Coordinates of C-alpha atoms in Angstrom, one line a residue:
Chain A
M841 CA 0.1 0.4 0.0
E842 CA 2.6 2.8 0.7
R843 CA 4.6 1.4 -2.2
G844 CA 2.0 2.3 -4.4
Y845 CA 1.2 5.6 -2.7
L846 CA 4.9 6.5 -2.7
H847 CA 5.3 5.7 -6.2
S848 CA 2.0 7.0 -7.4
R849 CA 2.7 10.9 -5.7
F850 CA 6.5 10.5 -7.6
P851 CA 6.1 10.5 -11.5
A852 CA 4.3 13.8 -10.9
L853 CA 5.6 15.0 -8.4
F854 CA 9.2 14.8 -10.7
F855 CA 7.9 16.0 -13.6
F856 CA 6.4 19.1 -11.9
L857 CA 9.9 19.8 -10.3
A858 CA 11.7 18.8 -13.3
L859 CA 9.1 21.4 -15.8
L860 CA 9.6 24.1 -12.3
L861 CA 13.2 24.1 -13.1
T862 CA 13.7 23.5 -16.7
S863 CA 10.8 25.3 -18.7
P864 CA 9.8 28.4 -16.7
A865 CA 8.1 29.4 -19.5
I866 CA 5.2 28.0 -18.3
S867 CA 5.7 30.1 -14.8
T868 CA 6.6 33.0 -16.5
K869 CA 5.2 34.1 -19.1
S870 CA 1.3 34.0 -19.9
V871 CA 0.3 32.9 -22.9
R872 CA -3.7 33.3 -23.1
G873 CA -6.0 33.0 -26.3
I874 CA -8.4 35.0 -26.0
Q875 CA -7.8 37.2 -22.3
P876 CA -5.2 40.3 -22.5
C877 CA -2.6 39.7 -19.4
R878 CA -2.9 43.3 -19.2
S879 CA -4.7 46.4 -20.7
L880 CA -4.5 49.8 -21.2
V881 CA -6.3 52.5 -23.0
L882 CA -4.4 55.8 -24.2
F883 CA -4.7 58.6 -26.0
F884 CA -2.0 60.6 -27.5
H885 CA -2.2 64.4 -29.4
D886 CA -0.7 64.9 -32.8
I887 CA -0.3 69.1 -34.3
I888 CA 1.3 69.2 -37.0
Y889 CA 3.6 71.8 -38.5
N890 CA 1.4 74.0 -41.3
G891 CA 4.3 76.7 -41.7
K892 CA 2.2 79.2 -38.9
N893 CA 2.0 76.6 -35.6
A894 CA 5.8 75.7 -35.0
A895 CA 5.0 77.2 -31.4
N896 CA 2.4 73.9 -30.7
A897 CA 3.2 71.6 -33.7
T898 CA 4.2 68.5 -32.7
S899 CA 5.3 67.1 -35.9
A900 CA 6.4 67.5 -39.2
I901 CA 6.1 66.2 -42.7
V902 CA 10.0 65.4 -43.3
A903 CA 9.8 64.0 -46.4
A904 CA 6.8 64.0 -49.6
P905 CA 6.7 63.1 -53.2
P906 CA 8.3 64.7 -56.1
W907 CA 5.3 66.3 -56.8
A908 CA 4.5 68.3 -52.8
N909 CA 7.1 69.6 -50.4
R910 CA 6.9 69.4 -46.4
T911 CA 5.0 72.1 -45.6
I912 CA 1.1 71.2 -46.5
L913 CA -0.2 67.7 -47.2
A914 CA 0.4 65.7 -50.4
P915 CA -2.2 65.6 -52.9
M916 CA -3.9 62.3 -53.4
M917 CA -4.9 62.0 -50.2
N918 CA -1.5 62.8 -48.2
F919 CA 0.4 59.5 -50.5
G920 CA 3.8 59.4 -49.7
D921 CA 4.5 62.4 -46.7
I922 CA 6.5 61.1 -44.0
V923 CA 6.2 62.1 -40.9
V924 CA 8.0 62.2 -37.7
F925 CA 5.7 62.9 -34.6
D926 CA 6.7 63.3 -30.7
D927 CA 2.9 63.7 -29.5
P928 CA 1.8 63.7 -25.5
V929 CA -0.3 60.7 -24.8
T930 CA -2.7 61.3 -21.7
L931 CA -5.2 59.0 -19.3
D932 CA -7.6 60.9 -21.1
N933 CA -8.6 62.6 -24.4
N934 CA -7.9 66.2 -23.0
L935 CA -4.9 67.7 -24.8
H936 CA -4.1 69.4 -22.0
S937 CA -4.1 66.4 -19.2
P938 CA -0.9 65.8 -17.8
P939 CA 1.1 64.0 -20.2
V940 CA 2.2 60.3 -19.3
G941 CA 4.1 59.9 -21.8
R942 CA 5.5 60.2 -25.5
A943 CA 4.4 58.5 -28.8
Q944 CA 7.5 58.9 -30.8
G945 CA 8.1 57.6 -34.1
L946 CA 6.6 57.6 -37.6
Y947 CA 3.6 58.2 -39.8
L948 CA 3.0 57.6 -43.3
Y949 CA 0.4 58.0 -45.8
D950 CA 0.4 55.3 -48.5
S951 CA -2.7 55.5 -51.0
K952 CA -3.6 58.1 -53.6
T953 CA -6.6 56.2 -53.3
I954 CA -8.0 56.3 -49.8
F955 CA -7.2 57.7 -46.6
T956 CA -4.6 55.6 -45.3
A957 CA -1.5 55.2 -43.1
W958 CA 1.3 52.8 -41.6
L959 CA 2.6 53.6 -38.1
A960 CA 5.6 52.7 -36.3
F961 CA 6.3 54.2 -33.5
S962 CA 7.3 53.9 -29.4
L963 CA 4.9 54.9 -26.4
V964 CA 7.6 56.5 -24.2
L965 CA 5.8 55.7 -20.6
N966 CA 6.7 57.4 -17.3
S967 CA 4.0 58.1 -15.1
T968 CA 3.6 56.3 -11.7
D969 CA 1.4 53.4 -13.2
Y970 CA 3.6 52.3 -16.0
K971 CA 7.8 52.9 -17.3
G972 CA 8.4 51.3 -20.0
T973 CA 8.1 51.4 -23.6
I974 CA 5.7 50.0 -25.9
N975 CA 7.0 49.6 -29.7
L976 CA 4.2 49.4 -32.4
V977 CA 3.8 48.8 -36.4
G978 CA 1.2 48.6 -38.7
A979 CA -1.2 49.9 -41.0
D980 CA -4.1 52.4 -40.3
P981 CA -6.9 52.5 -42.8
L982 CA -7.9 55.8 -41.7
M983 CA -11.4 55.6 -42.7
N984 CA -12.1 52.5 -40.7
L985 CA -14.0 52.7 -37.4
T986 CA -11.4 50.7 -35.7
R987 CA -7.8 49.6 -36.5
D988 CA -5.2 47.1 -35.2
I989 CA -1.6 47.3 -35.2
S990 CA 0.9 44.8 -33.3
V991 CA 2.4 45.8 -30.5
V992 CA 5.7 44.0 -31.6
G993 CA 7.8 44.6 -28.3
G994 CA 8.3 46.4 -24.7
T995 CA 11.1 47.2 -22.5
G996 CA 10.9 47.8 -18.6
D997 CA 7.6 47.4 -17.2
F998 CA 6.1 46.0 -20.6
F999 CA 9.4 43.9 -20.9
M1000 CA 9.0 41.4 -24.5
T1001 CA 5.5 41.9 -24.4
R1002 CA 3.5 41.8 -27.9
G1003 CA -0.1 42.1 -28.7
I1004 CA -2.4 44.0 -30.3
A1005 CA -3.5 47.9 -30.0
T1006 CA -7.1 48.9 -31.5
L1007 CA -7.3 53.0 -32.9
M1008 CA -9.9 55.1 -33.0
T1009 CA -10.0 58.7 -33.9
D1010 CA -11.1 59.9 -31.4
A1011 CA -11.3 63.8 -32.7
I1012 CA -10.1 65.1 -35.8
E1013 CA -9.4 68.9 -36.6
G1014 CA -8.8 70.0 -40.0
V1015 CA -5.5 69.4 -41.2
V1016 CA -3.5 70.1 -38.0
Y1017 CA -4.5 68.4 -35.2
F1018 CA -6.2 64.5 -34.8
R1019 CA -6.9 62.8 -31.7
L1020 CA -5.9 59.3 -30.8
R1021 CA -7.5 56.7 -28.5
L1022 CA -5.8 53.5 -28.5
D1023 CA -6.7 50.3 -26.5
I1024 CA -4.1 48.1 -26.5
K1025 CA -4.6 44.6 -25.4
L1026 CA -1.5 42.3 -24.1
Y1027 CA -1.2 39.1 -24.5
E1028 CA 2.2 37.9 -23.7
C1029 CA 3.9 39.4 -20.5
Y1030 CA 6.8 38.4 -18.3
Chain B
M243 CA -5.0 -0.5 -2.7
E244 CA -8.4 1.7 -3.4
R245 CA -5.8 4.3 -1.7
G246 CA -3.1 4.2 -4.2
Y247 CA -5.5 4.1 -6.7
L248 CA -6.9 6.9 -5.7
H249 CA -3.9 8.8 -4.5
S250 CA -1.6 7.8 -7.4
R251 CA -4.4 9.5 -9.8
F252 CA -5.2 12.8 -8.0
P253 CA -1.1 14.3 -8.7
A254 CA -1.3 14.2 -12.7
L255 CA -4.7 14.7 -12.6
F256 CA -4.9 17.9 -10.6
F257 CA -1.3 18.8 -12.5
F258 CA -2.6 18.1 -16.1
L259 CA -6.3 20.5 -14.9
A260 CA -4.3 23.7 -13.5
L261 CA -2.2 23.1 -16.6
L262 CA -5.4 23.4 -18.8
L263 CA -6.5 26.1 -16.1
T264 CA -3.6 28.0 -16.2
S265 CA -1.4 27.1 -18.9
P266 CA -3.5 27.7 -22.1
A267 CA -0.4 29.0 -23.9
I268 CA 0.1 25.1 -24.7
S269 CA -3.5 24.1 -26.2
T270 CA -3.3 28.3 -28.0
K271 CA -0.9 28.6 -28.8
S272 CA 1.4 26.2 -31.4
V273 CA 5.2 26.6 -31.8
R274 CA 7.1 23.7 -33.9
G275 CA 10.5 24.1 -34.2
I276 CA 10.3 22.8 -38.0
Q277 CA 6.7 22.7 -39.3
P278 CA 5.3 26.3 -40.0
C279 CA 1.7 26.5 -38.5
R280 CA 0.7 28.3 -42.0
S281 CA 2.1 28.6 -45.3
L282 CA 1.4 31.7 -47.6
V283 CA 2.8 32.6 -50.9
L284 CA 2.4 35.4 -52.5
F285 CA 3.7 38.4 -55.1
F286 CA 3.6 42.1 -54.9
H287 CA 4.0 44.5 -57.6
D288 CA 6.0 47.6 -57.9
I289 CA 5.9 50.6 -60.3
I290 CA 7.8 53.4 -58.8
Y291 CA 6.9 56.7 -60.2
N292 CA 9.5 58.3 -62.5
G293 CA 7.9 61.8 -63.3
K294 CA 5.9 59.7 -67.2
N295 CA 4.2 57.2 -64.9
A296 CA 1.8 59.0 -62.7
A297 CA -1.4 57.1 -63.7
N298 CA 0.6 53.4 -63.1
A299 CA 2.4 54.2 -60.6
T300 CA 1.9 52.3 -57.0
S301 CA 5.1 54.0 -55.0
A302 CA 7.2 56.7 -55.1
I303 CA 10.7 58.5 -53.2
V304 CA 10.1 60.5 -50.6
A305 CA 13.6 60.4 -49.1
A306 CA 17.0 61.3 -50.9
P307 CA 20.6 61.9 -49.9
P308 CA 21.6 65.4 -50.6
W309 CA 23.2 64.4 -53.4
A310 CA 20.1 63.5 -55.4
N311 CA 16.2 63.7 -56.0
R312 CA 13.3 62.6 -55.3
T313 CA 12.5 61.4 -59.4
I314 CA 15.5 59.7 -60.4
L315 CA 17.1 56.4 -57.9
A316 CA 20.1 58.1 -56.5
P317 CA 23.4 57.4 -57.0
M318 CA 25.5 54.4 -55.7
M319 CA 23.5 51.9 -55.6
N320 CA 20.1 54.2 -54.6
F321 CA 21.5 54.6 -51.4
G322 CA 19.1 56.8 -48.8
D323 CA 16.5 56.9 -51.5
I324 CA 13.2 56.3 -49.0
V325 CA 10.1 54.9 -51.1
V326 CA 6.7 54.7 -49.9
F327 CA 4.5 51.6 -52.0
D328 CA 1.1 50.6 -51.9
D329 CA 1.6 47.6 -54.0
P330 CA -1.0 45.2 -55.5
V331 CA -0.5 41.7 -54.1
T332 CA -1.6 38.8 -55.8
L333 CA -1.7 35.3 -55.8
D334 CA 0.4 34.6 -58.9
N335 CA 2.8 36.4 -60.6
N336 CA 0.1 38.0 -63.0
L337 CA 0.1 41.9 -62.1
H338 CA -2.9 41.9 -63.9
S339 CA -4.5 39.1 -61.6
P340 CA -7.2 39.9 -59.1
P341 CA -5.2 41.3 -56.1
V342 CA -5.8 40.2 -52.6
G343 CA -4.7 43.2 -50.8
R344 CA -2.0 45.4 -51.0
A345 CA 1.1 46.3 -49.4
Q346 CA 2.3 48.9 -47.7
G347 CA 4.6 50.6 -46.4
L348 CA 8.0 51.5 -46.8
Y349 CA 11.8 49.9 -48.5
L350 CA 14.9 51.9 -49.0
Y351 CA 18.2 51.4 -49.6
D352 CA 20.8 50.9 -47.2
S353 CA 24.3 50.1 -49.1
K354 CA 26.6 52.5 -51.2
T355 CA 28.8 49.4 -52.1
I356 CA 25.5 46.5 -53.1
F357 CA 22.1 47.0 -54.1
T358 CA 20.4 46.2 -50.6
A359 CA 17.1 47.2 -49.2
W360 CA 15.8 47.5 -45.9
L361 CA 11.4 46.7 -45.7
A362 CA 8.7 47.6 -43.4
F363 CA 5.7 47.4 -44.4
S364 CA 2.6 45.3 -43.4
L365 CA 0.1 42.8 -45.6
V366 CA -3.2 44.2 -45.4
L367 CA -4.8 41.1 -47.3
N368 CA -8.8 41.0 -47.6
S369 CA -10.2 38.4 -49.3
T370 CA -12.2 35.1 -49.0
D371 CA -9.5 33.4 -47.7
Y372 CA -7.6 35.6 -46.1
K373 CA -9.1 38.8 -43.4
G374 CA -6.6 40.5 -41.8
T375 CA -2.9 42.0 -42.0
I376 CA 0.7 40.8 -41.3
N377 CA 3.7 42.4 -39.9
L378 CA 7.5 42.3 -41.7
V379 CA 10.3 44.0 -40.9
G380 CA 13.6 42.8 -42.1
A381 CA 16.9 43.6 -44.5
D382 CA 16.8 42.3 -47.7
P383 CA 20.3 41.7 -50.1
L384 CA 18.3 41.9 -53.3
M385 CA 21.8 40.6 -54.8
N386 CA 21.0 37.3 -53.0
L387 CA 18.5 34.7 -54.9
T388 CA 16.6 34.5 -51.8
R389 CA 16.5 36.7 -48.5
D390 CA 14.6 36.0 -45.4
I391 CA 12.7 38.9 -43.2
S392 CA 10.6 38.5 -40.3
V393 CA 7.3 38.7 -39.2
V394 CA 6.9 40.2 -36.4
G395 CA 2.9 40.6 -35.7
G396 CA -0.6 40.3 -37.4
T397 CA -4.1 40.9 -36.8
G398 CA -7.5 39.6 -37.9
D399 CA -7.1 36.4 -39.4
F400 CA -3.1 36.6 -38.7
F401 CA -3.8 37.6 -35.3
M402 CA -0.8 37.7 -32.8
T403 CA 1.2 35.7 -35.4
R404 CA 4.9 35.4 -36.1
G405 CA 7.2 34.3 -39.2
I406 CA 10.0 34.3 -41.3
A407 CA 9.3 35.4 -45.4
T408 CA 11.5 34.4 -47.6
L409 CA 11.5 37.2 -51.0
M410 CA 12.5 35.9 -54.5
T411 CA 12.8 38.8 -57.3
D412 CA 10.4 37.3 -59.7
A413 CA 11.2 39.7 -62.3
I414 CA 12.7 42.4 -62.5
E415 CA 12.6 45.5 -65.6
G416 CA 14.7 48.4 -65.6
V417 CA 14.1 51.1 -63.0
V418 CA 10.3 51.4 -62.6
Y419 CA 8.6 47.9 -61.7
F420 CA 9.9 44.6 -60.0
R421 CA 8.0 42.1 -58.6
L422 CA 8.4 39.7 -55.5
R423 CA 7.6 36.5 -54.8
L424 CA 7.0 35.8 -50.9
D425 CA 7.3 32.3 -49.6
I426 CA 5.7 33.4 -45.8
K427 CA 5.7 30.8 -43.3
L428 CA 4.2 30.9 -40.1
Y429 CA 5.6 29.1 -36.8
E430 CA 3.5 31.0 -34.2
C431 CA -0.1 30.7 -34.9
Y432 CA -3.3 31.7 -32.3
Chain C
M250 CA -1.1 -3.5 -4.9
E251 CA 0.5 -3.7 -8.7
R252 CA -2.7 -2.4 -9.8
G253 CA -2.0 0.8 -7.7
Y254 CA 1.3 1.1 -9.0
L255 CA 0.5 0.9 -13.0
H256 CA -1.9 3.8 -12.6
S257 CA 0.2 5.4 -10.5
R258 CA 2.3 6.1 -13.3
F259 CA 0.3 5.7 -15.8
P260 CA -1.6 9.2 -16.2
A261 CA 1.5 11.7 -15.3
L262 CA 3.7 9.2 -18.2
F263 CA 0.6 9.5 -20.8
F264 CA 0.6 12.8 -19.8
F265 CA 4.1 13.4 -20.5
L266 CA 5.1 11.8 -23.7
A267 CA 1.6 13.5 -25.0
L268 CA 3.5 16.8 -23.9
L269 CA 6.8 16.0 -25.9
L270 CA 4.7 14.7 -28.7
T271 CA 2.1 17.5 -29.5
S272 CA 3.8 20.4 -27.7
P273 CA 6.7 20.6 -29.5
A274 CA 6.7 24.3 -28.0
I275 CA 8.7 23.1 -24.3
S276 CA 11.4 21.2 -26.1
T277 CA 12.5 23.6 -28.7
K278 CA 12.0 27.3 -27.7
S279 CA 13.0 28.5 -25.1
V280 CA 12.4 31.2 -22.8
R281 CA 13.8 32.5 -19.2
G282 CA 12.5 34.9 -17.3
I283 CA 15.8 36.0 -16.5
Q284 CA 18.4 34.5 -17.7
P285 CA 18.7 35.0 -21.6
C286 CA 19.0 32.1 -23.7
R287 CA 21.5 33.9 -26.0
S288 CA 23.7 36.8 -25.4
L289 CA 25.8 39.3 -27.8
V290 CA 27.7 42.9 -27.4
L291 CA 28.0 44.4 -31.0
F292 CA 29.6 47.6 -31.3
F293 CA 28.1 50.1 -34.3
H294 CA 30.0 52.7 -35.4
D295 CA 28.5 55.4 -37.5
I296 CA 29.9 58.5 -39.3
I297 CA 27.0 60.5 -41.0
Y298 CA 27.3 62.4 -44.4
N299 CA 28.1 66.3 -43.5
G300 CA 28.9 67.3 -47.5
K301 CA 33.2 67.3 -46.9
N302 CA 33.1 63.2 -46.2
A303 CA 31.3 61.4 -49.0
A304 CA 34.3 58.3 -49.0
N305 CA 34.3 57.9 -45.1
A306 CA 30.7 58.4 -44.7
T307 CA 28.2 55.3 -44.1
S308 CA 25.2 57.2 -43.6
A309 CA 23.0 59.8 -44.9
I310 CA 20.3 62.8 -43.9
V311 CA 17.5 62.0 -45.9
A312 CA 14.4 63.7 -44.5
A313 CA 14.3 67.0 -42.8
P314 CA 11.5 69.5 -41.4
P315 CA 11.1 72.0 -43.9
W316 CA 12.4 74.5 -41.7
A317 CA 16.0 72.4 -42.4
N318 CA 18.2 71.2 -45.5
R319 CA 20.1 67.4 -45.7
T320 CA 23.4 68.2 -44.8
I321 CA 23.3 70.0 -41.8
L322 CA 21.1 68.7 -38.9
A323 CA 18.3 70.5 -38.5
P324 CA 17.9 73.0 -35.7
M325 CA 16.0 71.9 -32.3
M326 CA 17.7 68.8 -31.5
N327 CA 17.9 67.5 -35.3
F328 CA 14.1 67.3 -34.8
G329 CA 11.9 65.9 -37.9
D330 CA 15.8 64.4 -39.5
I331 CA 15.9 60.9 -41.0
V332 CA 18.7 59.0 -41.5
V333 CA 19.3 56.1 -43.4
F334 CA 22.8 53.9 -42.8
D335 CA 24.8 51.0 -43.0
D336 CA 27.5 51.0 -40.6
P337 CA 30.3 48.5 -39.7
V338 CA 29.6 45.8 -36.7
T339 CA 32.9 45.1 -34.7
L340 CA 33.6 43.0 -31.8
D341 CA 35.1 45.8 -30.6
N342 CA 35.4 49.6 -30.1
N343 CA 37.9 50.0 -32.8
L344 CA 36.2 51.6 -35.7
H345 CA 39.7 49.2 -37.7
S346 CA 38.7 46.1 -36.5
P347 CA 37.7 43.6 -39.3
P348 CA 33.7 43.8 -39.2
V349 CA 31.7 41.2 -38.8
G350 CA 28.7 42.9 -40.1
R351 CA 27.0 45.8 -40.6
A352 CA 24.1 48.0 -38.9
Q353 CA 21.5 48.8 -42.2
G354 CA 18.5 51.0 -41.6
L355 CA 17.3 54.4 -40.4
Y356 CA 16.9 56.9 -37.3
L357 CA 15.0 59.9 -36.9
Y358 CA 15.3 62.2 -34.3
D359 CA 11.6 62.8 -32.7
S360 CA 11.9 65.4 -30.4
K361 CA 12.0 69.5 -30.2
T362 CA 13.6 69.9 -26.7
I363 CA 15.5 67.1 -25.9
F364 CA 17.8 64.9 -28.6
T365 CA 16.2 61.4 -28.9
A366 CA 16.1 58.8 -31.2
W367 CA 13.6 56.1 -32.3
L368 CA 15.5 53.0 -34.2
A369 CA 14.3 50.6 -36.7
F370 CA 17.1 49.0 -38.4
S371 CA 18.7 44.8 -39.1
L372 CA 22.0 43.9 -38.1
V373 CA 23.4 41.3 -41.1
L374 CA 25.5 39.3 -39.7
N375 CA 28.0 37.2 -41.5
S376 CA 30.9 36.2 -39.7
T377 CA 32.2 32.8 -38.3
D378 CA 30.1 32.9 -35.2
Y379 CA 27.2 34.6 -36.3
K380 CA 25.1 34.2 -40.3
G381 CA 21.7 36.1 -40.0
T382 CA 20.1 38.9 -39.5
I383 CA 18.8 40.3 -35.8
N384 CA 15.6 42.8 -36.4
L385 CA 15.2 45.8 -33.7
V386 CA 12.7 48.6 -33.6
G387 CA 12.7 51.2 -30.6
A388 CA 13.2 54.6 -28.6
D389 CA 16.4 55.7 -28.2
P390 CA 16.3 59.2 -25.8
L391 CA 20.2 59.7 -26.0
M392 CA 21.0 61.1 -23.6
N393 CA 20.4 58.0 -20.9
L394 CA 23.3 56.0 -20.2
T395 CA 21.8 53.8 -21.1
R396 CA 18.6 52.4 -23.5
D397 CA 16.8 49.2 -24.0
I398 CA 14.6 49.2 -27.7
S399 CA 13.3 45.1 -29.4
V400 CA 14.8 42.8 -31.1
V401 CA 11.5 41.3 -33.0
G402 CA 12.4 39.0 -35.1
G403 CA 15.3 37.2 -36.7
T404 CA 16.7 35.4 -39.4
G405 CA 19.5 32.5 -40.2
D406 CA 21.1 31.7 -36.8
F407 CA 19.1 33.8 -34.9
F408 CA 15.6 32.6 -36.4
M409 CA 12.4 33.8 -34.9
T410 CA 14.8 35.3 -31.7
R411 CA 12.7 37.9 -29.7
G412 CA 14.3 40.1 -26.9
I413 CA 16.2 43.1 -25.6
A414 CA 19.2 45.3 -26.9
T415 CA 20.4 48.0 -24.1
L416 CA 22.1 51.1 -26.2
M417 CA 25.6 52.6 -25.1
T418 CA 27.3 55.5 -26.1
D419 CA 30.2 54.4 -26.1
A420 CA 31.9 57.4 -27.8
I421 CA 31.0 60.6 -29.3
E422 CA 33.5 63.1 -31.8
G423 CA 31.6 66.3 -33.2
V424 CA 28.5 65.3 -34.9
V425 CA 30.0 63.3 -37.1
Y426 CA 30.6 60.1 -35.2
F427 CA 29.5 58.2 -33.0
R428 CA 29.6 54.5 -31.5
L429 CA 27.4 52.6 -29.9
R430 CA 27.6 49.7 -27.5
L431 CA 24.9 47.4 -27.8
D432 CA 24.1 44.7 -25.3
I433 CA 21.8 42.0 -26.3
K434 CA 20.2 39.3 -24.8
L435 CA 18.4 37.3 -26.7
Y436 CA 14.9 35.7 -24.3
E437 CA 13.5 33.6 -27.2
C438 CA 16.0 31.3 -29.2
Y439 CA 14.7 28.3 -31.8

């Protein structure tokens, strides 16, 4: 009896210990099919330079197709414009709320027939809640109500994370200001 | 006897259940060393703007080094040119086949001594077979028969995917048209 | 007794085998919370074109904001400049050491008030020790002693890898030359 009892425990226990010792994968990384391991909602605010707003502008056109210049967005859906940005990031939709970080990188417009953009940037967060960066890449078809881009990595509090950011245009004022809402869902957390 | 039998089952069963409940990683994510969990072959077609083909062009030089302009590819292996593109994606090598999506983003030439490029773009797929985006980044040494770049993320049907895309130059016509074949092998599928 | 013994072994063994057969994840991918599965230290050397050093320059400003040109870094912390580079990569801090590869891609400056950059590039390694590419993306706040960016993928010896690269400015000479030290720690290896 005792022998059966002991032997019965051994394989499972051994296996459990072996797993803990050799595959921290299971304990340190949580990948959950549907449920994100972490979620955050952020807003970022983009004020593009238009030749007159040097003091307030947070972004500027730095590259344009041969038929356009860098002060006015290009004809044909802004096709070919590359914009470098350093946009304040807030927890609500108020441009004047205390920023929790910056969104820094580039976006570009890449269709002559519909408004569509492509983004590659970092969220550089530095608040009491979040310290670290989240790196994002993806297509942003602006006319869709929601658009998904990829979280491809992170550092600090977001060490090695992956996930999806759902973008929504929260406001747009002429060609100078837009506000994006980011619903970030992280599915790989360490 | 019964006690040994019951106890013998318990640890393993408990462990198995615990694993199912706390680590969906194992059931929802399949990472297979050698075998991709999904493969697709796509072609994309790039017609670069050269000052005369505005109607057909699917891409344009938007940035160039100080010694070059944006209408003609730069001297010294196009070094420094950044091209923004919105290229049709097809399932075969025919430019006129019905597109299953677009390849959108940028490529740049980054050597003065050999033809080599660097790509960062999204495949935005919208067909009966595929709906979603695949985000790619990597070096493209054009003179090699095949070149591997990274699939760093995806959305929709390609939610959170990772993998490798092998690029082959399928055709090249002067400096205006090229066609790339992409053999995409995804090794992380959700 | 024997029945208890046999039954006690079965569930754990079956489970262990099932795991081996259906989840190569555990055996082919090692994710270790704290310990990297691979580490490497590399240096890269950037000599930016300034109108006079065409022969030596390894990088060039290819895009700039409307208020700047492409020969001199832009006023206000270089904000808006995009630089394309093809920088030699060495194993020590000597520019003249035999290169083990190239760092190729782009960096941009994205703040008007502090020196901060953003990088997206590939390490294209071709030496006896390393053959393959490592793809990196992230924010580089230059004034910090160390900065972390994401390794988002790799090919060849670095197939599908992920991790963190810690950047340190190892030297800086005027506005023409800088040397970065990269401490790369890979936490996902295949």
